[in-house]
CSV table of C-alpha atoms and ligand atoms in Angstrom, one decimal:
chain,number,residue,atom,x,y,z
A,1,MET,CA,-145.6,36.4,80.7
A,2,LYS,CA,-144.2,33.5,82.3
A,3,ILE,CA,-140.4,34.3,83.6
A,4,LEU,CA,-138.1,31.6,84.4
A,5,VAL,CA,-135.5,32.7,86.8
A,6,THR,CA,-132.8,29.9,87.4
A,7,GLY,CA,-130.5,30.6,90.6
A,8,GLY,CA,-133.7,32.1,92.4
A,9,ALA,CA,-133.0,30.3,95.4
A,10,GLY,CA,-129.4,32.4,95.9
A,11,PHE,CA,-128.8,36.3,96.4
A,12,ILE,CA,-129.4,38.2,93.5
A,13,GLY,CA,-132.0,35.7,92.0
A,14,ALA,CA,-134.1,35.5,95.1
A,15,ASN,CA,-134.0,39.8,95.2
A,16,PHE,CA,-135.1,39.7,91.5
A,17,VAL,CA,-138.2,37.2,92.0
A,18,TYR,CA,-139.0,39.6,94.8
A,19,TYR,CA,-138.5,42.6,92.4
A,20,GLU,CA,-140.7,40.8,89.5
A,21,LEU,CA,-143.6,39.9,92.1
A,22,GLU,CA,-143.9,43.3,93.1
A,23,HIS,CA,-143.3,45.4,90.2
A,24,HIS,CA,-145.3,43.1,87.6
A,25,HIS,CA,-148.2,41.3,89.1
A,26,GLU,CA,-149.5,40.3,85.6
A,27,ASP,CA,-146.5,38.0,85.2
A,28,GLU,CA,-145.9,34.6,86.6
A,29,ILE,CA,-142.4,33.6,87.9
A,30,VAL,CA,-140.9,29.7,87.8
A,31,CYS,CA,-137.8,29.7,90.2
A,32,LEU,CA,-135.5,27.0,88.9
A,33,ASP,CA,-132.9,26.1,91.4
A,34,ASN,CA,-131.1,22.8,92.7
A,35,LEU,CA,-130.3,24.2,96.0
A,36,THR,CA,-126.6,24.0,96.2
A,37,TYR,CA,-124.9,25.2,99.5
A,38,ALA,CA,-125.8,28.8,98.3
A,39,GLY,CA,-129.6,28.1,97.6
A,40,ASN,CA,-131.7,28.6,100.4
A,41,LEU,CA,-135.4,28.0,100.4
A,42,GLU,CA,-135.8,30.3,103.3
A,43,THR,CA,-135.1,33.3,101.2
A,44,LEU,CA,-138.1,32.6,99.4
A,45,LYS,CA,-140.4,32.0,102.2
A,46,GLU,CA,-142.5,35.0,101.5
A,47,ALA,CA,-142.7,34.5,97.4
A,48,PHE,CA,-144.3,31.0,98.4
A,49,ASP,CA,-147.5,32.8,99.8
A,50,ASN,CA,-147.7,34.5,96.0
A,51,PRO,CA,-150.0,32.4,93.5
A,52,LYS,CA,-148.0,33.8,90.6
A,53,PHE,CA,-145.0,32.1,91.9
A,54,ARG,CA,-143.8,28.5,91.8
A,55,PHE,CA,-140.4,26.8,92.7
A,56,VAL,CA,-139.1,23.5,90.8
A,57,LYS,CA,-136.2,21.9,92.0
A,58,GLY,CA,-133.3,20.7,89.4
A,59,ASP,CA,-130.1,21.4,87.7
A,60,ILE,CA,-129.7,23.7,85.2
A,61,ALA,CA,-126.8,21.4,83.3
A,62,ASP,CA,-129.3,18.4,83.5
A,63,ARG,CA,-130.3,18.3,79.7
A,64,GLU,CA,-133.2,16.0,80.0
A,65,PHE,CA,-134.9,17.4,82.9
A,66,VAL,CA,-134.6,21.1,81.4
A,67,PHE,CA,-136.1,20.4,78.0
A,68,ASP,CA,-138.9,18.5,79.7
A,69,LEU,CA,-139.4,21.8,82.0
A,70,PHE,CA,-139.3,24.2,79.0
A,71,GLU,CA,-141.6,22.0,76.7
A,72,LYS,CA,-143.9,21.8,79.7
A,73,GLU,CA,-144.0,25.3,80.9
A,74,LYS,CA,-143.5,27.3,77.4
A,75,PHE,CA,-141.4,30.0,79.0
A,76,ASP,CA,-141.6,33.7,77.4
A,77,ILE,CA,-138.5,34.8,79.1
A,78,VAL,CA,-135.1,33.2,80.6
A,79,VAL,CA,-133.1,34.9,83.1
A,80,ASN,CA,-130.3,32.8,84.3
A,81,PHE,CA,-128.8,33.6,87.7
A,82,ALA,CA,-127.8,30.3,88.5
A,83,ALA,CA,-124.0,29.7,89.1
A,84,GLU,CA,-121.2,28.9,91.1
A,85,SER,CA,-120.4,32.4,92.2
A,86,HIS,CA,-117.1,32.3,94.7
A,87,VAL,CA,-114.0,33.0,93.8
A,88,ASP,CA,-112.3,31.6,96.5
A,89,ARG,CA,-114.3,28.5,95.8
A,90,SER,CA,-113.5,28.7,92.0
A,91,ILE,CA,-109.8,28.3,93.1
A,92,GLU,CA,-110.2,25.4,95.2
A,93,ASP,CA,-112.3,23.4,92.9
A,94,PRO,CA,-112.9,24.8,89.3
A,95,GLU,CA,-114.5,21.7,87.7
A,96,ILE,CA,-118.1,22.7,89.2
A,97,PHE,CA,-117.6,26.0,87.7
A,98,VAL,CA,-117.3,24.7,84.3
A,99,LYS,CA,-120.1,22.0,84.8
A,100,THR,CA,-122.5,24.8,86.0
A,101,ASN,CA,-121.4,28.2,84.8
A,102,VAL,CA,-120.6,26.9,81.0
A,103,MET,CA,-122.3,23.8,80.4
A,104,GLY,CA,-125.5,24.9,82.4
A,105,THR,CA,-125.9,27.9,80.4
A,106,THR,CA,-125.6,25.9,76.8
A,107,THR,CA,-128.0,23.5,77.9
A,108,LEU,CA,-130.5,26.3,78.7
A,109,LEU,CA,-129.5,28.0,75.4
A,110,ASP,CA,-130.5,24.8,73.7
A,111,ALA,CA,-133.7,24.4,75.2
A,112,ALA,CA,-134.4,28.4,74.8
A,113,LYS,CA,-133.7,27.8,71.1
A,114,LYS,CA,-135.5,24.5,71.0
A,115,TYR,CA,-138.9,25.9,72.9
A,116,GLY,CA,-138.9,29.5,71.0
A,117,VAL,CA,-138.2,31.5,74.1
A,118,LYS,CA,-138.9,35.4,73.5
A,119,ARG,CA,-135.9,36.5,75.3
A,120,TYR,CA,-133.1,34.9,77.1
A,121,HIS,CA,-131.0,36.8,79.8
A,122,GLN,CA,-127.6,35.9,80.9
A,123,VAL,CA,-126.6,37.5,84.4
A,124,SER,CA,-123.0,37.9,83.7
A,125,THR,CA,-120.4,40.0,85.7
A,126,ASP,CA,-118.1,42.7,85.1
A,127,GLU,CA,-115.1,40.2,86.3
A,128,VAL,CA,-114.9,38.9,82.5
A,129,TYR,CA,-113.1,42.4,81.8
A,130,GLY,CA,-110.3,41.2,84.3
A,131,ASP,CA,-109.1,44.2,86.5
A,132,LEU,CA,-107.8,48.0,86.2
A,133,PRO,CA,-104.6,49.5,87.7
A,134,LEU,CA,-104.8,50.7,91.1
A,135,ASP,CA,-102.8,54.0,89.9
A,136,ARG,CA,-105.7,54.7,87.1
A,137,THR,CA,-108.7,56.0,88.4
A,138,ASP,CA,-109.6,57.2,85.0
A,139,LEU,CA,-110.3,54.0,83.4
A,140,PHE,CA,-113.5,52.1,83.7
A,141,PHE,CA,-114.8,49.2,82.1
A,142,THR,CA,-117.4,50.0,79.0
A,143,GLU,CA,-118.9,47.3,76.7
A,144,GLU,CA,-115.9,47.3,74.6
A,145,THR,CA,-113.5,46.6,77.1
A,146,PRO,CA,-111.7,43.0,75.8
A,147,ILE,CA,-112.7,39.9,78.0
A,148,HIS,CA,-109.2,39.5,80.2
A,149,THR,CA,-110.1,36.8,83.1
A,150,SER,CA,-108.2,36.2,85.9
A,151,SER,CA,-109.7,33.5,88.1
A,152,PRO,CA,-111.6,30.1,87.2
A,153,TYR,CA,-114.9,31.7,88.2
A,154,SER,CA,-114.4,34.7,86.1
A,155,SER,CA,-112.9,32.5,83.1
A,156,ALA,CA,-116.7,30.3,83.5
A,157,LYS,CA,-118.9,33.2,83.2
A,158,ALA,CA,-116.7,35.1,80.4
A,159,ALA,CA,-116.8,31.3,78.4
A,160,ALA,CA,-120.5,31.3,79.1
A,161,ASP,CA,-121.0,35.2,77.9
A,162,LEU,CA,-119.1,33.8,74.3
A,163,PHE,CA,-121.7,31.0,74.0
A,164,VAL,CA,-124.3,33.2,74.7
A,165,LEU,CA,-123.5,35.9,72.0
A,166,ALA,CA,-122.6,32.9,69.5
A,167,TYR,CA,-126.1,31.7,69.8
A,168,HIS,CA,-127.5,35.1,68.9
A,169,ARG,CA,-125.1,35.5,65.7
A,170,THR,CA,-125.2,31.7,64.4
A,171,TYR,CA,-128.9,30.7,65.5
A,172,GLY,CA,-130.6,34.4,65.6
A,173,LEU,CA,-131.3,33.2,69.4
A,174,PRO,CA,-132.8,36.9,71.0
A,175,VAL,CA,-130.2,37.2,74.0
A,176,THR,CA,-129.3,40.0,76.1
A,177,ILE,CA,-126.5,39.9,78.7
A,178,SER,CA,-125.8,42.2,81.6
A,179,ARG,CA,-122.3,42.6,83.3
A,180,CYS,CA,-123.1,44.2,86.8
A,181,SER,CA,-120.4,45.3,89.4
A,182,ASN,CA,-120.1,43.6,93.3
A,183,ASN,CA,-123.5,43.6,95.0
A,184,TYR,CA,-124.6,43.9,98.5
A,185,GLY,CA,-127.7,43.8,100.5
A,186,PRO,CA,-130.7,41.3,101.8
A,187,TYR,CA,-130.2,37.6,101.5
A,188,HIS,CA,-126.2,37.8,100.9
A,189,PHE,CA,-124.5,34.7,101.6
A,190,PRO,CA,-121.9,35.2,104.7
A,191,GLU,CA,-118.8,33.8,102.6
A,192,LYS,CA,-118.8,37.1,100.3
A,193,LEU,CA,-117.1,40.2,102.1
A,194,ILE,CA,-119.9,42.4,103.0
A,195,PRO,CA,-122.3,39.5,105.0
A,196,LEU,CA,-118.6,38.3,106.0
A,197,ILE,CA,-117.8,41.6,107.8
A,198,ILE,CA,-121.6,42.2,109.2
A,199,SER,CA,-121.9,38.6,110.7
A,200,ARG,CA,-118.5,38.2,112.2
A,201,ALA,CA,-118.3,42.1,113.7
A,202,LEU,CA,-121.7,41.4,115.3
A,203,ASN,CA,-120.3,38.4,116.9
A,204,ASP,CA,-117.1,40.3,117.7
A,205,GLU,CA,-115.0,38.0,115.8
A,206,THR,CA,-112.0,39.2,113.5
A,207,ILE,CA,-112.3,40.1,110.0
A,208,PRO,CA,-110.0,38.6,107.5
A,209,VAL,CA,-108.9,41.2,105.1
A,210,TYR,CA,-106.7,39.4,102.1
A,211,GLY,CA,-103.5,41.5,101.3
A,212,THR,CA,-103.2,44.7,102.0
A,213,GLY,CA,-106.9,45.6,101.6
A,214,GLU,CA,-106.5,48.4,98.7
A,215,ASN,CA,-108.2,46.1,96.1
A,216,VAL,CA,-111.0,48.2,94.8
A,217,ARG,CA,-114.7,47.0,94.1
A,218,ASP,CA,-117.2,48.9,92.6
A,219,TRP,CA,-120.5,48.1,95.1
A,220,LEU,CA,-124.0,48.3,93.7
A,221,TYR,CA,-127.0,47.4,96.4
A,222,VAL,CA,-128.7,44.2,95.0
A,223,GLU,CA,-132.3,46.1,94.2
A,224,ASP,CA,-130.4,48.4,91.7
A,225,HIS,CA,-129.1,45.4,89.8
A,226,CYS,CA,-132.3,43.9,89.9
A,227,SER,CA,-134.3,47.0,88.3
A,228,ALA,CA,-131.6,47.1,85.7
A,229,ILE,CA,-132.1,43.7,84.5
A,230,ASP,CA,-135.6,44.2,84.6
A,231,LEU,CA,-135.0,47.1,82.2
A,232,ILE,CA,-132.9,45.0,79.7
A,233,ILE,CA,-135.3,42.3,79.9
A,234,ARG,CA,-138.3,44.2,78.7
A,235,ASN,CA,-136.6,46.9,76.5
A,236,GLY,CA,-133.1,46.4,76.0
A,237,ARG,CA,-131.8,45.8,72.3
A,238,VAL,CA,-131.5,42.0,71.5
A,239,GLY,CA,-127.8,40.8,70.8
A,240,GLU,CA,-126.5,43.4,73.6
A,241,VAL,CA,-124.4,43.5,76.6
A,242,TYR,CA,-125.3,46.2,79.3
A,243,ASN,CA,-122.8,47.2,82.1
A,244,ILE,CA,-124.6,47.9,85.3
A,245,GLY,CA,-122.7,49.7,88.1
A,246,GLY,CA,-123.2,52.9,90.1
A,247,HIS,CA,-120.1,54.8,90.8
A,248,ASN,CA,-119.0,53.4,94.0
A,249,GLU,CA,-115.7,52.4,94.2
A,250,ARG,CA,-114.6,51.5,97.6
A,251,THR,CA,-110.9,50.0,99.1
A,252,ASN,CA,-111.8,46.7,100.8
A,253,LEU,CA,-110.2,48.3,103.8
A,254,GLU,CA,-112.5,51.2,103.3
A,255,VAL,CA,-115.8,48.8,103.2
A,256,VAL,CA,-114.7,47.1,106.3
A,257,LYS,CA,-113.8,50.6,108.3
A,258,THR,CA,-117.3,51.9,107.3
A,259,ILE,CA,-119.4,48.9,108.7
A,260,LEU,CA,-117.3,48.4,111.9
A,261,ARG,CA,-118.1,52.2,112.4
A,262,ALA,CA,-121.5,51.8,111.7
A,263,LEU,CA,-121.7,48.9,114.2
A,264,GLY,CA,-119.9,50.7,116.6
A,265,LYS,CA,-117.2,47.7,116.7
A,266,PRO,CA,-113.4,48.4,117.1
A,267,GLU,CA,-110.8,48.4,114.2
A,268,THR,CA,-108.8,45.8,115.9
A,269,LEU,CA,-111.2,43.5,114.7
A,270,ILE,CA,-109.2,43.6,111.3
A,271,THR,CA,-106.8,40.7,110.9
A,272,PHE,CA,-104.7,40.8,107.4
A,273,VAL,CA,-104.2,37.3,106.0
A,274,THR,CA,-102.5,35.9,102.9
A,275,ASP,CA,-103.7,37.4,99.9
A,276,ARG,CA,-106.1,35.6,97.5
A,277,LYS,CA,-104.3,34.1,94.5
A,278,GLY,CA,-104.6,36.0,91.1
A,279,HIS,CA,-106.5,38.6,93.1
A,280,ASP,CA,-107.9,41.3,90.9
A,281,LEU,CA,-106.9,44.8,91.9
A,282,ARG,CA,-109.8,47.1,90.9
A,283,TYR,CA,-113.0,46.9,89.3
A,284,ALA,CA,-115.0,50.0,88.2
A,285,ILE,CA,-118.3,50.0,85.8
A,286,ASP,CA,-119.0,52.6,83.0
A,287,PRO,CA,-122.8,52.7,83.3
A,288,THR,CA,-123.2,55.2,80.5
A,289,LYS,CA,-124.7,52.6,78.0
A,290,ILE,CA,-127.7,51.2,80.0
A,291,GLU,CA,-128.2,55.3,81.7
A,292,THR,CA,-128.7,56.6,78.6
A,293,GLU,CA,-130.8,54.1,76.5
A,294,LEU,CA,-132.6,52.6,78.7
A,295,GLY,CA,-132.9,55.3,81.2
A,296,TRP,CA,-131.7,53.4,84.5
A,297,LYS,CA,-130.6,55.2,87.6
A,298,PRO,CA,-129.4,53.7,90.7
A,299,LYS,CA,-131.4,54.3,93.8
A,300,TYR,CA,-129.0,53.8,96.0
A,301,THR,CA,-125.3,55.3,96.9
A,302,PHE,CA,-123.1,53.1,99.0
A,303,ASP,CA,-123.4,55.6,101.8
A,304,THR,CA,-127.3,55.0,101.8
A,305,GLY,CA,-127.1,51.3,100.8
A,306,ILE,CA,-125.1,49.9,103.7
A,307,PRO,CA,-127.1,51.2,106.4
A,308,VAL,CA,-130.2,49.6,105.1
A,309,THR,CA,-127.8,46.2,104.4
A,310,ILE,CA,-126.9,46.3,108.3
A,311,ASP,CA,-130.2,46.9,109.2
A,312,TRP,CA,-131.5,43.8,107.5
A,313,TYR,CA,-129.1,41.8,108.8
A,314,LEU,CA,-129.6,42.9,112.4
A,315,ASN,CA,-133.4,42.0,112.0
A,316,HIS,CA,-132.7,38.6,110.1
A,317,ARG,CA,-130.1,37.3,112.5
A,318,GLU,CA,-132.1,33.7,112.4
A,319,TRP,CA,-131.5,33.5,108.3
A,320,TRP,CA,-127.9,34.0,108.8
A,321,GLU,CA,-126.9,32.3,112.1
A,322,ASN,CA,-128.6,29.1,110.4
A,323,ILE,CA,-125.8,29.3,107.7
A,324,ILE,CA,-122.8,30.1,109.7
A,325,ASN,CA,-124.1,27.3,112.3
A,326,GLY,CA,-124.0,24.6,109.7
A,327,GLU,CA,-121.5,23.4,107.1
A,328,TYR,CA,-120.4,26.9,106.7
A,329,GLN,CA,-118.3,26.4,109.8
A,330,ASN,CA,-116.0,23.6,108.1
A,331,TYR,CA,-115.7,25.9,105.1
A,332,TYR,CA,-114.6,28.8,107.0
A,333,GLU,CA,-112.1,26.5,109.0
A,334,LYS,CA,-110.7,25.2,105.8
A,335,MET,CA,-110.5,28.6,103.8
A,336,TYR,CA,-109.2,30.6,106.8
A,337,GLY,CA,-108.0,28.5,109.2
A,338,ASN,CA,-104.3,28.6,108.7
A,339,ARG,CA,-104.4,31.7,106.2
B,401,NAD,P1,-125.3,32.6,94.9
B,401,NAD,O1,-124.1,31.8,94.7
B,401,NAD,O2,-126.0,33.4,95.9
B,401,NAD,O3,-126.6,31.9,94.1
B,401,NAD,C1,-126.3,31.2,92.9
B,401,NAD,C2,-127.7,30.1,93.0
B,401,NAD,O4,-127.6,29.3,92.0
B,401,NAD,C3,-127.8,29.3,94.2
B,401,NAD,O5,-129.4,29.5,94.7
B,401,NAD,C4,-127.8,27.9,93.7
B,401,NAD,O6,-128.3,27.2,94.5
B,401,NAD,C5,-127.9,27.7,92.2
B,401,NAD,N1,-127.4,26.9,91.6
B,401,NAD,C6,-126.1,26.7,91.4
B,401,NAD,N2,-125.6,25.7,90.8
B,401,NAD,C7,-126.7,25.5,90.2
B,401,NAD,C8,-127.5,24.7,88.9
B,401,NAD,N3,-126.2,23.8,88.3
B,401,NAD,N4,-128.6,24.4,89.0
B,401,NAD,C9,-129.6,25.1,89.3
B,401,NAD,N5,-129.3,26.0,90.2
B,401,NAD,C10,-128.2,26.5,90.4
B,401,NAD,O7,-125.2,33.8,93.8
B,401,NAD,P2,-125.2,35.4,93.2
B,401,NAD,O8,-124.2,36.2,94.0
B,401,NAD,O9,-127.0,35.4,93.8
B,401,NAD,O10,-125.1,35.3,92.1
B,401,NAD,C11,-126.1,35.2,91.0
B,401,NAD,C12,-125.6,35.8,89.3
B,401,NAD,O11,-125.2,37.0,89.3
B,401,NAD,C13,-124.2,34.6,89.1
B,401,NAD,O12,-124.6,34.1,87.9
B,401,NAD,C14,-123.2,35.8,89.2
B,401,NAD,O13,-122.1,35.3,88.4
B,401,NAD,C15,-124.1,36.9,89.2
B,401,NAD,N6,-123.2,38.1,90.0
B,401,NAD,C16,-123.0,38.2,90.8
B,401,NAD,C17,-122.5,39.5,91.3
B,401,NAD,C18,-122.3,39.6,92.9
B,401,NAD,O14,-122.0,40.2,93.4
B,401,NAD,N7,-122.5,38.4,93.7
B,401,NAD,C19,-121.9,40.4,90.6
B,401,NAD,C20,-122.3,40.2,89.2
B,401,NAD,C21,-122.6,39.2,88.9
B,402,TYD,P1,-115.7,39.0,97.2
B,402,TYD,O1,-117.0,39.6,98.2
B,402,TYD,O2,-115.3,37.5,97.5
B,402,TYD,O3,-116.2,39.1,95.8
B,402,TYD,P2,-115.2,39.4,94.5
B,402,TYD,O4,-114.1,38.5,95.1
B,402,TYD,O5,-116.0,38.7,93.6
B,402,TYD,O6,-115.0,40.8,94.3
B,402,TYD,O7,-114.8,39.8,97.9
B,402,TYD,C1,-114.5,41.3,97.7
B,402,TYD,C2,-113.2,41.4,97.8
B,402,TYD,O8,-113.0,41.4,99.5
B,402,TYD,C3,-112.1,41.1,97.2
B,402,TYD,O9,-111.0,42.0,96.9
B,402,TYD,C4,-111.5,39.8,97.8
B,402,TYD,C5,-111.6,40.7,99.7
B,402,TYD,N1,-112.1,39.6,100.6
B,402,TYD,C6,-111.4,40.1,101.9
B,402,TYD,O10,-110.4,40.8,101.6
B,402,TYD,N2,-111.7,39.1,102.8
B,402,TYD,C7,-112.7,38.1,102.8
B,402,TYD,O11,-112.8,37.2,103.7
B,402,TYD,C8,-113.1,38.0,101.8
B,402,TYD,C9,-114.2,37.0,101.5
B,402,TYD,C10,-113.0,38.7,100.5
């Protein structure tokens, strides 16, 4: 089979490329990515050695380019990871989120429809469900939870999901959607919480915690997200949404303290800063559907995934130092300078 992976030079897309190359030697993988600030060819360095892998630079919202690519390549499966993915950036500048996350998705859907793709998979997020109250730990997001977004990021992701479902209902396009909780692991861009904590703590720099640090996220090791998507594209039912999560809820403060402890760094590095606008309180996934229907089980818990992730950052200093020593410095100053 020939699989198009969009956004494969980013965090989860790259991990998925490696997962597929390792587990499905017979399949061909084409990565389409326009290498925004979040895309990094260094991340795909080892994939380039594999003859089953190819990289194409391009924008998923560029209709002519995308249609030409689909016509030429005749993909069997499309997995769309490409997106603007950071909530804080969406608060500063929402428009690119509409262009990439919504119009990029509809462009891919049109191409998938025209060129008879056998499966279009949309990588979505649990953030489309909004948030849960902190004091109701009995509540979880199921696939039936209404869409109720908070940020420009989650709104654009939700809009894309609705288009994906509409293309199934209206045109019979064979689609699936996955909605995963927060990921962490190798190649995670250091603007996001966990790699930000690790990289800053290793440099003995302050760790900015928004508000009181009581917000809760449900953390999943990235390989477990990849194995779930792999099952869905091969065995999932067309037209269905699958939630992905492993019941690893932690407050942000717990996450920071766990990592500082593991690195032997003092809690005095923690600095409370002004809260994020519209900050979602709690995310928590009910993964019953994917577990019972597809037999998915995560390999890692938070307690086993965090040490593996820390080791990866310790052994790949050059990868993240190249990022934080570049344009990222301006970003950090802009977002945190006066916070
Ligand atoms: P990321 O920001 O690390 O990577 C995004 C990739 O998409 C980058 O390589 C970037 O260059 C590429 N890209 C952006 N705009 C593009 C365009 N117009 N055309 C082609 N390529 C483009 O993101 P990530 O964290 O790997 O997330 C991947 C997907 O998973 C996103 O759709 C995101 O919404 C979803 N998701 C992420 C998480 C998480 O915790 N990170 C959780 C659930 C779902
Ligand atoms: P993030 O990694 O941006 O993921 P998301 O907003 O998509 O859940 O943030 C995770 C949590 O950490 C979120 O509650 C915001 C918080 N956070 C901080 O407290 N400080 C930071 O510097 C960052 C980036 C996030």
